[in-house]
Structure formats: structure tokens, C-alpha cells
Tab-separated table of C-alpha atoms in Angstrom:
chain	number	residue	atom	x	y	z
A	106	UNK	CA	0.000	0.000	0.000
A	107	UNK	CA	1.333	3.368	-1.109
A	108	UNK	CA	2.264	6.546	1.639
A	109	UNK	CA	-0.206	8.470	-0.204
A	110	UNK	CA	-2.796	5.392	0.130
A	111	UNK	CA	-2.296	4.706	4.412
A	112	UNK	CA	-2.819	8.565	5.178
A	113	UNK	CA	-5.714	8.819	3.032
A	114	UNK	CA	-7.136	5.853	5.118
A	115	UNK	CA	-5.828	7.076	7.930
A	116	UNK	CA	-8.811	8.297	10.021
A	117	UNK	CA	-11.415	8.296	6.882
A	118	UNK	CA	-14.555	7.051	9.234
A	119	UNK	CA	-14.150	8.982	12.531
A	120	UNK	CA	-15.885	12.153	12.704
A	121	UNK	CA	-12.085	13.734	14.189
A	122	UNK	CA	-10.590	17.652	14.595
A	123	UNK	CA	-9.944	17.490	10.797
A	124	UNK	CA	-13.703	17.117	9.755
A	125	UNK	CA	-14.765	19.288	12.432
A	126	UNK	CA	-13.103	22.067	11.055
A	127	UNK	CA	-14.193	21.594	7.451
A	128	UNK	CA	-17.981	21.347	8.207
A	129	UNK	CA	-18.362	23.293	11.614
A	130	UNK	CA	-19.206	26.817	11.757
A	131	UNK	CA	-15.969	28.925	13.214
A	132	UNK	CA	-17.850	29.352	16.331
A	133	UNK	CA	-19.136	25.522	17.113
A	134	UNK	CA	-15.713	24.437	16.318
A	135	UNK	CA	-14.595	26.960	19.134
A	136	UNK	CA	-17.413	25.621	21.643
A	137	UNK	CA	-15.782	22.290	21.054
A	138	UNK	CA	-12.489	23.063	21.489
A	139	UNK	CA	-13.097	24.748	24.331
A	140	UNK	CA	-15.089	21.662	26.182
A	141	UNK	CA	-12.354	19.462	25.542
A	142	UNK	CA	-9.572	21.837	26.422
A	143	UNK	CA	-11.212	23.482	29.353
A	144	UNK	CA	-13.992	21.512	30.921
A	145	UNK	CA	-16.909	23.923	29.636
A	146	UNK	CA	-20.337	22.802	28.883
A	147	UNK	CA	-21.606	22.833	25.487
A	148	UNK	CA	-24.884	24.561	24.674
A	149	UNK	CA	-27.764	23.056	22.797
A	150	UNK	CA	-27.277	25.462	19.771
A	151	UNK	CA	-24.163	23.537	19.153
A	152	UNK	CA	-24.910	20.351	20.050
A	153	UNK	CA	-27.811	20.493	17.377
A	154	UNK	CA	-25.114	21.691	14.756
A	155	UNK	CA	-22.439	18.956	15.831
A	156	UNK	CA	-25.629	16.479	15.337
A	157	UNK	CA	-26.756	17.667	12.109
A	158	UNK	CA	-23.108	18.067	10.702
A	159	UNK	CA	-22.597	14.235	11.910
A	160	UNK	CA	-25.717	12.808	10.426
A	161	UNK	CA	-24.450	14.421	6.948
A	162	UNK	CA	-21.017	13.106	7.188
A	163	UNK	CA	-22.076	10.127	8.157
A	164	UNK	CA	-24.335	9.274	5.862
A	165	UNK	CA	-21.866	10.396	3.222
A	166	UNK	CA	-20.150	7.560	3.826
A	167	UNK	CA	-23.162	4.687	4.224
A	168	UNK	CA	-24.487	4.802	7.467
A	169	UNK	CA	-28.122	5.093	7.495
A	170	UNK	CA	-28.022	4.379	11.733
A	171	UNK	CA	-26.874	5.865	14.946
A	172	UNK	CA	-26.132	4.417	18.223
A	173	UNK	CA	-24.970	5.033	21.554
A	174	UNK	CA	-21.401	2.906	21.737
A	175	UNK	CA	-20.599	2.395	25.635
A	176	UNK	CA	-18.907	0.202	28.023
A	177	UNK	CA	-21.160	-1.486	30.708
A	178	UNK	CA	-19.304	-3.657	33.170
A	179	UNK	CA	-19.444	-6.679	30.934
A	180	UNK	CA	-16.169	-6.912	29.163
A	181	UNK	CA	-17.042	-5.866	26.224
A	182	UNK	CA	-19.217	-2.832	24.517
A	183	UNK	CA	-23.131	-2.240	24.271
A	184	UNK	CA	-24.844	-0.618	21.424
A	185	UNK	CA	-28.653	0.076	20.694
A	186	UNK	CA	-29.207	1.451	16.911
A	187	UNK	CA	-31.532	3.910	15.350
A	188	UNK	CA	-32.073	4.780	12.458
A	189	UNK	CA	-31.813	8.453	11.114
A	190	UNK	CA	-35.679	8.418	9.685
A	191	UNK	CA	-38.018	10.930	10.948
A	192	UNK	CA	-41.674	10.719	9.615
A	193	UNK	CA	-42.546	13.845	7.438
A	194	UNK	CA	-45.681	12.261	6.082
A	195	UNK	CA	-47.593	8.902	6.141
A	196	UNK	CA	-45.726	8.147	2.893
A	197	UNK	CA	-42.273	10.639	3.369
A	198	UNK	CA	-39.645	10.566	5.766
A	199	UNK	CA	-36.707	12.713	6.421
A	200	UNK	CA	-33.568	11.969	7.492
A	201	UNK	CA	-32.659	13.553	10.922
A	202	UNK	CA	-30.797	13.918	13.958
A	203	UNK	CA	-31.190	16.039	16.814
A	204	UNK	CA	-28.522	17.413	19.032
A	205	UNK	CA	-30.650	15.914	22.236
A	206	UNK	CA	-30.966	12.247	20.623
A	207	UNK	CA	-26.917	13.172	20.374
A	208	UNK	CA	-26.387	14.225	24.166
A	209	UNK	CA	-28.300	11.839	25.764
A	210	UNK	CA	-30.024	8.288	25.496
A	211	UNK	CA	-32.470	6.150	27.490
A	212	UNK	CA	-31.194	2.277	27.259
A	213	UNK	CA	-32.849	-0.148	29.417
A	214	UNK	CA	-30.415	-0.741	32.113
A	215	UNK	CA	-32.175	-3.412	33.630
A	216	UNK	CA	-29.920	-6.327	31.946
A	217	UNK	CA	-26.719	-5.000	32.679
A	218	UNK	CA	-24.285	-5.436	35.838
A	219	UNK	CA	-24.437	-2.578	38.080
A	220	UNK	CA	-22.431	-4.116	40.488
A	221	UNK	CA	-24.518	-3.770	43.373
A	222	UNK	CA	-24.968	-0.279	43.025
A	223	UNK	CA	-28.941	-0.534	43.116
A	224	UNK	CA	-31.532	-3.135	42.012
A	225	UNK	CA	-31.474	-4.870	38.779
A	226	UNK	CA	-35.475	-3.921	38.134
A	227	UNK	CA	-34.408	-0.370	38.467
A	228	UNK	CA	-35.013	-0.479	34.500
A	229	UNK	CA	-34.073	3.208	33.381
A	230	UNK	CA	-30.288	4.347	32.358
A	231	UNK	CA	-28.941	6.916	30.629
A	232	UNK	CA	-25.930	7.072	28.148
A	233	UNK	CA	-24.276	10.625	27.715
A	234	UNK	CA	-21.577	11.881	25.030
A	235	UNK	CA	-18.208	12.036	25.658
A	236	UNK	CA	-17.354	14.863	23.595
A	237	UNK	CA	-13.395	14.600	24.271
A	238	UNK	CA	-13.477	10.832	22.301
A	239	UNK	CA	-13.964	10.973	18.092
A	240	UNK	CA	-17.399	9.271	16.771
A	241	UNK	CA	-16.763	6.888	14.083
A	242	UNK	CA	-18.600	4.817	11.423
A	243	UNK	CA	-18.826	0.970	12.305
A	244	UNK	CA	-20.900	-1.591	10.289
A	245	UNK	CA	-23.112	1.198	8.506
A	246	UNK	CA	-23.830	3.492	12.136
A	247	UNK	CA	-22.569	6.472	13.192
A	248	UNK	CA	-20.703	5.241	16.977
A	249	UNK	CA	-21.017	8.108	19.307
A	250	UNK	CA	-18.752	7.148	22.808
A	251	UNK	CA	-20.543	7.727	25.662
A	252	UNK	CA	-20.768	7.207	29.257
A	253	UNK	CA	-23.936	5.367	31.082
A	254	UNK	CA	-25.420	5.597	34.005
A	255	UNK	CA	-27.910	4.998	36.389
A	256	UNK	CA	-31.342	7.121	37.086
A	257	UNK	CA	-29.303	8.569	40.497
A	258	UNK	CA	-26.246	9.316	38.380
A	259	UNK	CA	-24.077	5.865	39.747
A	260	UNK	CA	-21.589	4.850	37.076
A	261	UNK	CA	-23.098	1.598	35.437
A	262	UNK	CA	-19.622	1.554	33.111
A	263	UNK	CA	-15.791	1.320	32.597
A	264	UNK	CA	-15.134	4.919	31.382
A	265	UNK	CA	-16.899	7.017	33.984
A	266	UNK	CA	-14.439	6.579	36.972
A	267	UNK	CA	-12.137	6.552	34.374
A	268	UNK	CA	-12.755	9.978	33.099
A	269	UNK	CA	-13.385	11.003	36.890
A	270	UNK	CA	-10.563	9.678	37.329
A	271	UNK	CA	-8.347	11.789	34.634
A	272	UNK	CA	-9.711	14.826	35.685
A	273	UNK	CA	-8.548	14.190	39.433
A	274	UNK	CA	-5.269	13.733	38.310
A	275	UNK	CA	-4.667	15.986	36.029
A	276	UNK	CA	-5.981	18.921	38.589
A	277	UNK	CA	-4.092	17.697	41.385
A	278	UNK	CA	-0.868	17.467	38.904
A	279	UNK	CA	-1.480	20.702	37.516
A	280	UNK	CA	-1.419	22.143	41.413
A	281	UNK	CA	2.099	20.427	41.826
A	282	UNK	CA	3.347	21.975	38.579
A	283	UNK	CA	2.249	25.669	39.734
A	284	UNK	CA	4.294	24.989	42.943
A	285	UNK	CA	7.290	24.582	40.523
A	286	UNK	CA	6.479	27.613	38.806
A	287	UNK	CA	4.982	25.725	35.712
A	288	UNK	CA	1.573	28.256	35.181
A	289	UNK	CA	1.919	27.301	31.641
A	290	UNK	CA	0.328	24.080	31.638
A	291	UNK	CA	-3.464	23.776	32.126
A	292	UNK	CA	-3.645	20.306	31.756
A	293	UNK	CA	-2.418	16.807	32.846
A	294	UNK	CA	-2.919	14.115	30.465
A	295	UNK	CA	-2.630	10.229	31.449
A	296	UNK	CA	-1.276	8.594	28.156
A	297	UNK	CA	-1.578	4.696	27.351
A	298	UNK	CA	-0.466	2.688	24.750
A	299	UNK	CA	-2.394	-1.028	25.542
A	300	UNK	CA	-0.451	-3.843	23.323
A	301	UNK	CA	-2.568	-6.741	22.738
A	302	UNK	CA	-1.983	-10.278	22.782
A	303	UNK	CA	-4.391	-12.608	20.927
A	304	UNK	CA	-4.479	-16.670	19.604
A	305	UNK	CA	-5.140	-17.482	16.110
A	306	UNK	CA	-6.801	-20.642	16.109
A	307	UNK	CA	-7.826	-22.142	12.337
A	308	UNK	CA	-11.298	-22.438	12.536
A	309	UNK	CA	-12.556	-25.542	11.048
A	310	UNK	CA	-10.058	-26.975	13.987
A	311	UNK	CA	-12.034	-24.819	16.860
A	312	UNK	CA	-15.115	-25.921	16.092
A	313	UNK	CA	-14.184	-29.494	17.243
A	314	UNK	CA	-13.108	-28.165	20.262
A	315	UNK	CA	-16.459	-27.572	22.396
A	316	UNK	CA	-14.306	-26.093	25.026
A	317	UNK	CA	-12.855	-23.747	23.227
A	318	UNK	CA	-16.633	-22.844	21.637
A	319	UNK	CA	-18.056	-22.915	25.059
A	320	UNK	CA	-15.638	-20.946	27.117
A	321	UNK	CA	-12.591	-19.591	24.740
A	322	UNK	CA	-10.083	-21.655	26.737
A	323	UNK	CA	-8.450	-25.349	26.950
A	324	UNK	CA	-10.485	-27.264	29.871
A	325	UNK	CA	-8.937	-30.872	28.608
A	326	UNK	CA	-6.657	-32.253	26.108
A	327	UNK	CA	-2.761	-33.287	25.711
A	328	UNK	CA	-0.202	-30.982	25.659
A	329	UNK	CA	1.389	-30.127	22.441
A	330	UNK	CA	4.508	-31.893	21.676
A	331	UNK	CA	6.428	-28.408	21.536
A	332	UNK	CA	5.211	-25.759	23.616
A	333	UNK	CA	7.675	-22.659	24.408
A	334	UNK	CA	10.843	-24.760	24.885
A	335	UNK	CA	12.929	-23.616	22.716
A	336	UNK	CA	10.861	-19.809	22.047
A	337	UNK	CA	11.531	-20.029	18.505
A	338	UNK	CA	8.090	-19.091	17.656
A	339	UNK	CA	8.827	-15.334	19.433
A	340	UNK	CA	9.588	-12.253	16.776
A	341	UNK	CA	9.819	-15.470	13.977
A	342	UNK	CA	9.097	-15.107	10.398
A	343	UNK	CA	5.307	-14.039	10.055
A	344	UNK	CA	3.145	-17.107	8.184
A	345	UNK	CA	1.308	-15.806	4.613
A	346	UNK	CA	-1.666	-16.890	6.524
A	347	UNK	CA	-1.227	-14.150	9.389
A	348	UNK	CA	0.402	-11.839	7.752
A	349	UNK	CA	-2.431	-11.422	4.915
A	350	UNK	CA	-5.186	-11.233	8.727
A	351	UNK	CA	-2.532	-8.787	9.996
A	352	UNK	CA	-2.401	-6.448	7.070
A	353	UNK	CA	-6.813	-6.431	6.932
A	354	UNK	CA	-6.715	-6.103	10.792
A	355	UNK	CA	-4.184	-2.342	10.293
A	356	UNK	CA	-6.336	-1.289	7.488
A	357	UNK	CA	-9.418	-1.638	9.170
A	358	UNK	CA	-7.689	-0.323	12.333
A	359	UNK	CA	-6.767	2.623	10.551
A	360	UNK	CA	-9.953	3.819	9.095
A	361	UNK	CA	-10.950	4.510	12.544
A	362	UNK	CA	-8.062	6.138	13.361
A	363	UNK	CA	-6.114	3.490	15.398
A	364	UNK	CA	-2.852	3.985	15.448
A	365	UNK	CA	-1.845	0.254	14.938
A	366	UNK	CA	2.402	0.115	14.809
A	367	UNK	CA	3.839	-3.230	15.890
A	368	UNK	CA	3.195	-6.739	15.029
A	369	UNK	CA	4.680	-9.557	15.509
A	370	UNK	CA	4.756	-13.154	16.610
A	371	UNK	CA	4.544	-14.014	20.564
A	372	UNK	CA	6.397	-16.370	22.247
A	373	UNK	CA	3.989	-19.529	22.320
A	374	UNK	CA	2.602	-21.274	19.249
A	375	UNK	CA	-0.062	-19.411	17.690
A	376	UNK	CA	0.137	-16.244	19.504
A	377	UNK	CA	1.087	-12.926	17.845
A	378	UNK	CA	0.642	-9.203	19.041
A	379	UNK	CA	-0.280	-5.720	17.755
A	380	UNK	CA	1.678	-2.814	19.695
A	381	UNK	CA	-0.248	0.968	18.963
A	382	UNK	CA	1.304	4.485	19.912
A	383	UNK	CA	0.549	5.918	22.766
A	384	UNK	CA	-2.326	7.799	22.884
A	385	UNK	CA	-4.542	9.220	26.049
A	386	UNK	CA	-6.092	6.919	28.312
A	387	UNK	CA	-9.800	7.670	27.098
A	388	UNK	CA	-9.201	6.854	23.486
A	389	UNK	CA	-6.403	4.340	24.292
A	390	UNK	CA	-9.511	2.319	25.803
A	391	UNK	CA	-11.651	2.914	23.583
A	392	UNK	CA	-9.356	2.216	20.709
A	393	UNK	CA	-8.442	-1.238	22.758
A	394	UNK	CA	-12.303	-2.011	22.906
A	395	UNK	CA	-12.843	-2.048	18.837
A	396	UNK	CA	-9.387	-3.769	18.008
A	397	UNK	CA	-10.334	-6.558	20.097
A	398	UNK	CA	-13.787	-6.725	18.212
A	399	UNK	CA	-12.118	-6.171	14.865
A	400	UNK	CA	-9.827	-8.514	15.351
A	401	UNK	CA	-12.040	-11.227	15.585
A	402	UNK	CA	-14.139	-10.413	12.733
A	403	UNK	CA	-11.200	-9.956	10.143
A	404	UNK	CA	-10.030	-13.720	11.747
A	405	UNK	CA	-13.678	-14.770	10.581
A	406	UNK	CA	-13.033	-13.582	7.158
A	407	UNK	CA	-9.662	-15.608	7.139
A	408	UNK	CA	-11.361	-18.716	8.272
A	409	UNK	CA	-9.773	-18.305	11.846
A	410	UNK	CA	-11.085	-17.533	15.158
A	411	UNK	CA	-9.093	-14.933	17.271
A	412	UNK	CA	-9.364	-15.809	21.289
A	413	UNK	CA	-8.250	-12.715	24.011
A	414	UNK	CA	-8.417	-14.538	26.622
A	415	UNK	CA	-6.010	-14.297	29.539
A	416	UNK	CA	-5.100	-17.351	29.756
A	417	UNK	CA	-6.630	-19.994	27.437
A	418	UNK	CA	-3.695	-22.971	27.388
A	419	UNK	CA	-2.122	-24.697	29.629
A	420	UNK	CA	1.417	-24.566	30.008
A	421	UNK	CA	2.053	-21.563	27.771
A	422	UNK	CA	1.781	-17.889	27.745
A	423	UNK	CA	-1.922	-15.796	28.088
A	424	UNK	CA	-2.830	-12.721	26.138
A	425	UNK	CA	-2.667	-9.918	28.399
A	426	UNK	CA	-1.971	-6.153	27.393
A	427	UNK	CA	0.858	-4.859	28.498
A	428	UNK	CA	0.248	-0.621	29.394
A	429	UNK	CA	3.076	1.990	28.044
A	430	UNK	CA	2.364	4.518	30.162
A	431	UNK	CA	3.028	7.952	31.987
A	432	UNK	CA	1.503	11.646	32.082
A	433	UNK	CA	1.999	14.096	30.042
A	434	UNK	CA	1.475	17.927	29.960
A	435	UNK	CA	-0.575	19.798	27.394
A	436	UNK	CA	2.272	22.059	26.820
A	437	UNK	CA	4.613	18.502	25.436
A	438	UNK	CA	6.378	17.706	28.646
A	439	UNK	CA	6.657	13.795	29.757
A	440	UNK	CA	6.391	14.069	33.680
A	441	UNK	CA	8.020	10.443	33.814
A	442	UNK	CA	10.718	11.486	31.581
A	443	UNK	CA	14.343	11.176	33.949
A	444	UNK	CA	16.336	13.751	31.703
A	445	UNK	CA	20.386	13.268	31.424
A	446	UNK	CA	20.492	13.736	35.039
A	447	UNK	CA	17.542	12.455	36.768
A	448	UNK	CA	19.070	13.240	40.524
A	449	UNK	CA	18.896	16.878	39.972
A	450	UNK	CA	15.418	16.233	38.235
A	451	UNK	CA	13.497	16.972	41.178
A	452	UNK	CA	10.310	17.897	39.475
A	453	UNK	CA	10.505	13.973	38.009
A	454	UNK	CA	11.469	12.944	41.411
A	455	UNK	CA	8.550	13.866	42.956
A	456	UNK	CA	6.204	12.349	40.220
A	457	UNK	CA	8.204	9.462	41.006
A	458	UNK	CA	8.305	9.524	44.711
A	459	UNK	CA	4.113	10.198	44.206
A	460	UNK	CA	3.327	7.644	41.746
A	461	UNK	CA	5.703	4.833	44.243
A	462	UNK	CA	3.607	6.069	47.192
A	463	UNK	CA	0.637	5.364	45.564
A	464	UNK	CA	1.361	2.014	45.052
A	465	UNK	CA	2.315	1.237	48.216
A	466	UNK	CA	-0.816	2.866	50.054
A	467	UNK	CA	-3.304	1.571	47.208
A	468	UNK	CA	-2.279	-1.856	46.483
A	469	UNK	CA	-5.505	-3.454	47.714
A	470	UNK	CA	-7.587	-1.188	45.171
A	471	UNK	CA	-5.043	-1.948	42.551
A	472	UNK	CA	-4.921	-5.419	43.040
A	473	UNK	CA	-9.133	-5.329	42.937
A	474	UNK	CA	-9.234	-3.873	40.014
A	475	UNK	CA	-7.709	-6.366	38.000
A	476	UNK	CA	-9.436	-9.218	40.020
A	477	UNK	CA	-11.208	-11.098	37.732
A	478	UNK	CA	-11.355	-14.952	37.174
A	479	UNK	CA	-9.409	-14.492	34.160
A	480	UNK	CA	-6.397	-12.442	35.215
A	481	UNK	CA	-6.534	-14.765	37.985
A	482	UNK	CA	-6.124	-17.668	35.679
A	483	UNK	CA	-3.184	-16.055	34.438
A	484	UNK	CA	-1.447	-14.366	37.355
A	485	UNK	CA	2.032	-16.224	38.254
A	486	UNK	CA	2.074	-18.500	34.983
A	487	UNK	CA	5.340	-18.317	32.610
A	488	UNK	CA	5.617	-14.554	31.655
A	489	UNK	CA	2.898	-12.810	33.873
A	490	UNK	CA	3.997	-11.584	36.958
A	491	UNK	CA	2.996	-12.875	40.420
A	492	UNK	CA	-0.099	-12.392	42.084
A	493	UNK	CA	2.090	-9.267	44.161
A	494	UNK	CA	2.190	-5.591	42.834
A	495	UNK	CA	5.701	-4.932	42.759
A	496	UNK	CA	7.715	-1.420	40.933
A	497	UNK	CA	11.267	-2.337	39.281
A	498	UNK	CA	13.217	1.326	39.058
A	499	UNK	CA	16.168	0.110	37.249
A	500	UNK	CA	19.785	0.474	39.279
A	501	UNK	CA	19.973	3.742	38.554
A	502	UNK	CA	16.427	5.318	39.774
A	503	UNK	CA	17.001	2.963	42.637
A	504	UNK	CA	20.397	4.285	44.014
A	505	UNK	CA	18.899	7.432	43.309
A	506	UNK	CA	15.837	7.010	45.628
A	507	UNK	CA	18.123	4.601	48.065
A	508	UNK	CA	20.498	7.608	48.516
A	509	UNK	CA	17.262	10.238	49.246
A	510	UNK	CA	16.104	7.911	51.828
A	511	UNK	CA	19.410	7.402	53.590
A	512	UNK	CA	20.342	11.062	53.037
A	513	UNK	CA	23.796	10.152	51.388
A	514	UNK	CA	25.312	11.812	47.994
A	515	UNK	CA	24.371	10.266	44.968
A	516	UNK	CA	27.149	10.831	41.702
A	517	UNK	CA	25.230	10.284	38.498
A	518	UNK	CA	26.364	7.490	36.061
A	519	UNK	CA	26.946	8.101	32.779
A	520	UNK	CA	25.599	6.452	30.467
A	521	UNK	CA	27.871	3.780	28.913
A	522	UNK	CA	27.916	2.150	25.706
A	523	UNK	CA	27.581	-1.573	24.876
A	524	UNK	CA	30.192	-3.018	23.400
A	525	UNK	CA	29.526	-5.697	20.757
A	526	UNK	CA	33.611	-6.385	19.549
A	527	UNK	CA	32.300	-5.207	15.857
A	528	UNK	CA	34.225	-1.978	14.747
A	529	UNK	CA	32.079	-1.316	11.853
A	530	UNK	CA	28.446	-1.287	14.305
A	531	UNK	CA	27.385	1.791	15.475
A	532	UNK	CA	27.840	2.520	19.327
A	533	UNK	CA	24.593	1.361	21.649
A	534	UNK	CA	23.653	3.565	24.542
A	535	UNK	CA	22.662	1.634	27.539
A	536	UNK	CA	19.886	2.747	29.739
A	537	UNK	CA	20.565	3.846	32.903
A	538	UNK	CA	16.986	4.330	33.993
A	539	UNK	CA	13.801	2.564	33.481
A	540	UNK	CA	10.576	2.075	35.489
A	541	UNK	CA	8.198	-1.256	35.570
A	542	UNK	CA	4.709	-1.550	37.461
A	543	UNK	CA	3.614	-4.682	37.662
């Protein structure tokens, strides 16, 4: 595929800045920017233009529906479609969309977890849009993000405390910045970058495999006569097989603006993973949500079935997702950045000294939130780590901290260079610093 052809692709069905600039009025662009930038509410007048501009693009390219596309406490996503029709006459319709049905939406919440929050006949929820994440086209509807919740306002989903949660942060981060004389920065962002694991299984082979049907995982069965002995499987030549799924799974990914970078093959038979860039942690998990549900349809087109399960074999490697991550400023600064000399970094040193803290005092809440029977499958087997939250500085970040704590001087390394007895190789840096949460 040609440059030209990718970054035409690139983002050509999600409703992004780009578009918004091209068919917005001057001043609803502004009302946007200024929601997502600043916090501030958006008025009806240009909700109803952002609705009606949507409904035009949309259909523009196909989509004759809308829905509300959120995350209930399920797993995976929820939608409920409508169409754009609107009765003109008994024989005439028009095609519309108001900025309300865009706002807001009444699904039944009755069916869905709400993890004890109030009682499952309590039928009426709401879903709300989240202006700050891009609406896309999906399977001929226009996907507008949203959050849902209950009658009284309790979070019935995965990206309310998130959001909640990314505003705390970045206000109480912006607070330690001013302290350091930073009144540039107005914002905090918490960026992501969720690599994902996944099984390609042939499918005509899975469908003799009622466990695997039933439940996505091995319950019985020998081992295979080579499992990860011998790794050879890890970063090995891609199969024509994959690599035609894993060239339809970036396209697709990249017509809704995913930035899909990295594939390659994992370490146990089978298993291969797709690495994105880093992006914040609202549209990093939103992004995560649709490449797990693309993935498995382009597999169905290929005559495979794609499993995401944590941990679905015996005796070799789940698919988990490991998290790039750190926080970032709106004005380009990485707060988890060390510099050339980290020691005399002390604005990093306190993000650090924060974030370890935070750990330490929270483990129980982190721990919960990743207590499922899945990741519990998979916790302490072959590559995942133990069922203990643990933070790995590096040797230099750790003499660093060791020599705050005991109060002693700390002389910074420099950095040295690997030496691989090849005169004509280029020098390697090594890294002095690096910092694992796991």
C-alpha cells in the first residue's frame, strides 16, 4: 500500500478535529475546542449543529443508523441502533438527527451489571456523550462514545471513573506543577499505549473443540509436543496466513483512526501481538475495545477464530496487554521522563516519589481492580507476573531514591555504551533508567 494510500485511510470514518473544522461553523468548532480543552459545557445550539453536521457526514459515507457505543461492566461494549428516519408524512420521511438524541439516550439498564450499586429492576439508564473521544462509522452506524449511568447518576460503566478519574489527576498534577512555577500548563494528560496479545486458532479446527466454543479456553486435552521450549516461535518469520489477517486487521484499524504500529509473533505457538502508539487513556480504551472486536471479525473472514483470553492454554503464555504509560502535559512535557540527570530532576522525582507512594498505600484497590477470574487464571504463569504488585526502578532510579532515603550523595552514572567487539556497528547507549509496574 502506497504513503499516499495509508494517510488517506488514515482516520477516513471517525468524525475527528480534521472534519470538524471543514464542516463546523468557526464558532461551534470553538465551543468544542473549548469543552475538551477546558472543561466547559456545550450549549444546545451547538450540540444540534455537531448532530446535524454528523448525520451528513455520516451518511456520506453509508451509514443510514446511529447508536450510543458504551462500556457497561461486561467486558465488552453495548450498542442500541436507530435509524436516522423521521416521519414527514404517512408516505415521506426525512432523514434527521437532533442534538438531544446526540447528548443523551435512554437504554434499558435493567440487563446489565451494576455491580450492586442498586436493584437490577431499576429499569431506566442513561448514556451521555463524551465529547473529548472521536465518533466513528462501524458496520453502517454512526458510533457516538458515551458514558452510562444509572437514574441517580451511579456509574453503570468502565469509562466514567475513568474519566473522573483523569480529571482528578490531572488537577491535582497541575497544582504540583504551579508549585514549581509551571503556570503554563493547564492540563495533565494520562497517556496509554495497551499492546494486545491474541491466539489465532484455524477455525474448522475450533469448532471441534467444544471447550474452546463454550468458554474460549483449553479445559482438557494433551499438551502439544512443543510448547515454548525452545521460544523459537517469538519475533519469527510471520506465516502468509497471518500476515495477509494482519495487514486487513491495520487497514481496518486505521480507518478509525487506530494507530496500529507493531506486530509480531509471541512467544507460544499461535500467539502474535499488535503494539499501537501511545495515545490518552480515554481513546487508548476505547481504541483497545474495537481492536479486540475487529480482530475477531477480520479472523472470521480468514477462516480463523481470534481468542483474548487471559489465559486460554495450559502450560504456555496468556494474552494480556501490556500498558506503556506515563503523564503528560498539554504544553509537550513527559512528567516520567528522567532527563540526562535524573538526581537533579526533582520535578521527576517527585512524580516518582508520588506515583511509588501510591502504590504502596493503594495496592488493595489496585490489586481489585484487575481481580477477575481471568487475570486470575493467568497471574504467576510463565511470563505474567505474580499475584504481588511490585515497581522495578532500574539500578539507577534505585540508588537514586536509596540515597534520598538514607540522606547520602548520589554521583550520576553516565551512560555507557555496549560493546559488541564489531568496529564497523554503530555505538549502543545503555539505559541507565527505566521504570516497571507490575
Amino acid at each position: 500500500m502506497s504513503k499516499e494510500k495509508v494517510t488517506e485511510l488514515f482516520g477516513s470514518l471517525v468524525f475527528n478535529e480534521n472534519v470538524m473544522k471543514q464542516r463546523l461553523s468557526a464558532t461551534c468548532y470553538r465551543a468544542w475546542k473549548k469543552c475538551v480543552e477546558d472543561g466547559a459545557p456545550l450549549s444546545l445550539e451547538t450540540a444540534h449543529e455537531m448532530a446535524a453536521e454528523m448525520k451528513n457526514w455520516a451518511m456520506d459515507h453509508g451509514a443510514t443508523h446511529y447508536t450510543h457505543w458504551f462500556q457497561p461492566m461486561t467486558g465488552v461494549t453495548a450498542e442500541k441502533h436507530d435509524s436516522f428516519i423521521t416521519p414527514e408524512t404517512p408516505s415521506q420521511v426525512l432523514m434527521g438527527f437532533s442534538g438531544k438524541e446526540l447528548v443523551r439516550g435512554e437504554p434499558d439498564a435493567s440487563s446489565f451489571p451494576s455491580g450492586g450499586l442498586r436493584a437490577t429492576f431499576e429499569a431506566r439508564g442513561y448514556t451521555a456523550w463524551d465529547p473529548t473521544s472521536f465518533a466513528f462509522i462501524k458496520d453502517g452506524s454512526l458510533c457516538i462514545p458515551t458514558i452510562f449511568c444509572s437514574y441517580s447518576g451511579q456509574a453503570l460503566d468502565k469509562k466514567t471513573p475513568l474519566l473522573r478519574s483523569m480529571d482528578e489527576l490531572s488537577r491535582q498534577a497541575v497544582r504540583v506543577l504551579k508549585l514549581f512555577g509551571d503556570t503554563d500548563v493547564k492540563k495533565v494528560i494520562s497517556q496509554v499505549g495497551p499492546e494486545q496479545e491474541y491466539f489465532l486458532i484455524d477455525k474448522d479446527v475450533f469448532n471441534q473443540r467444544e471447550d474452546l466454543v463454550l468458554t474460549g479456553r483449553t479445559l482438557f486435552g494433551a499438551k502439544p509436543p512443543k510448547g515454548q521450549e525452545l521460544e523459537d516461535h517469538y519475533f519469527g518469520t510471520i506465516k502468509p496466513r497471518v500476515a495477509a489477517f494482519m495487514q486487513e486487521l491495520d487497514e481496518e484499524l486505521w480507518k478509525l483512526g487506530i494507530l496500529a504500529k507493531t506486530k509480531h509473533n509471541e512467544v507460544a505457538p499461535a500467539q502474535h501481538e499488535l503494539a499501537p502508539i501511545y495515545n490518552d487513556a480515554n481513546t487508548a480504551c476505547d481504541h483497545n475495545q474495537l481492536t479486540m472486536e475487529i480482530m475477531k471479525k477480520v479472523a472470521g473472514r480468514h477462516n480463523m477464530v481470534c481468542l483474548l483470553h487471559e489465559k486460554p492454554f495450559a502450560g504456555v503464555n496468556g494474552s494480556g496487554k501490556h500498558d506503556n504509560w506515563s503523564l503528560s502535559t498539554d504544553t509537550g512535557h513527559n512528567l516520567f521522563k528522567p532527563g540526562s540527570t535524573p538526581s537533579q530532576n526533582a520535578r521527576f522525582l517527585l512524580f516518582l516519589a508520588a506515583f511509588i507512594k501510591g502504590v504502596d498505600e493503594y495496592q488493595d484497590l489496585l490489586r481489585c481492580s484487575v481481580a477477575n477470574p481471568g487475570n486470575d487464571h493467568r497471574l504467576g504463569a510463565q511470563e505474567a507476573p505474580p499475584a504481588i504488585l511490585s515497581v522495578f526502578l532500574g539500578d539507577e532510579l534505585t540508588a537514586i531514591v536509596d540515597a534520598i532515603i538514607h540522606g547520602t550523595k548520589y554521583v550520576d552514572q553516565r551512560m555507557k555504551s555496549i560493546s559488541i567487539g564489531v568496529d564497523a556497528l554503530p555505538p549502543i547507549p545503555q539505559d541507565t533508567t527505566g521504570l516497571l509496574f507490575t
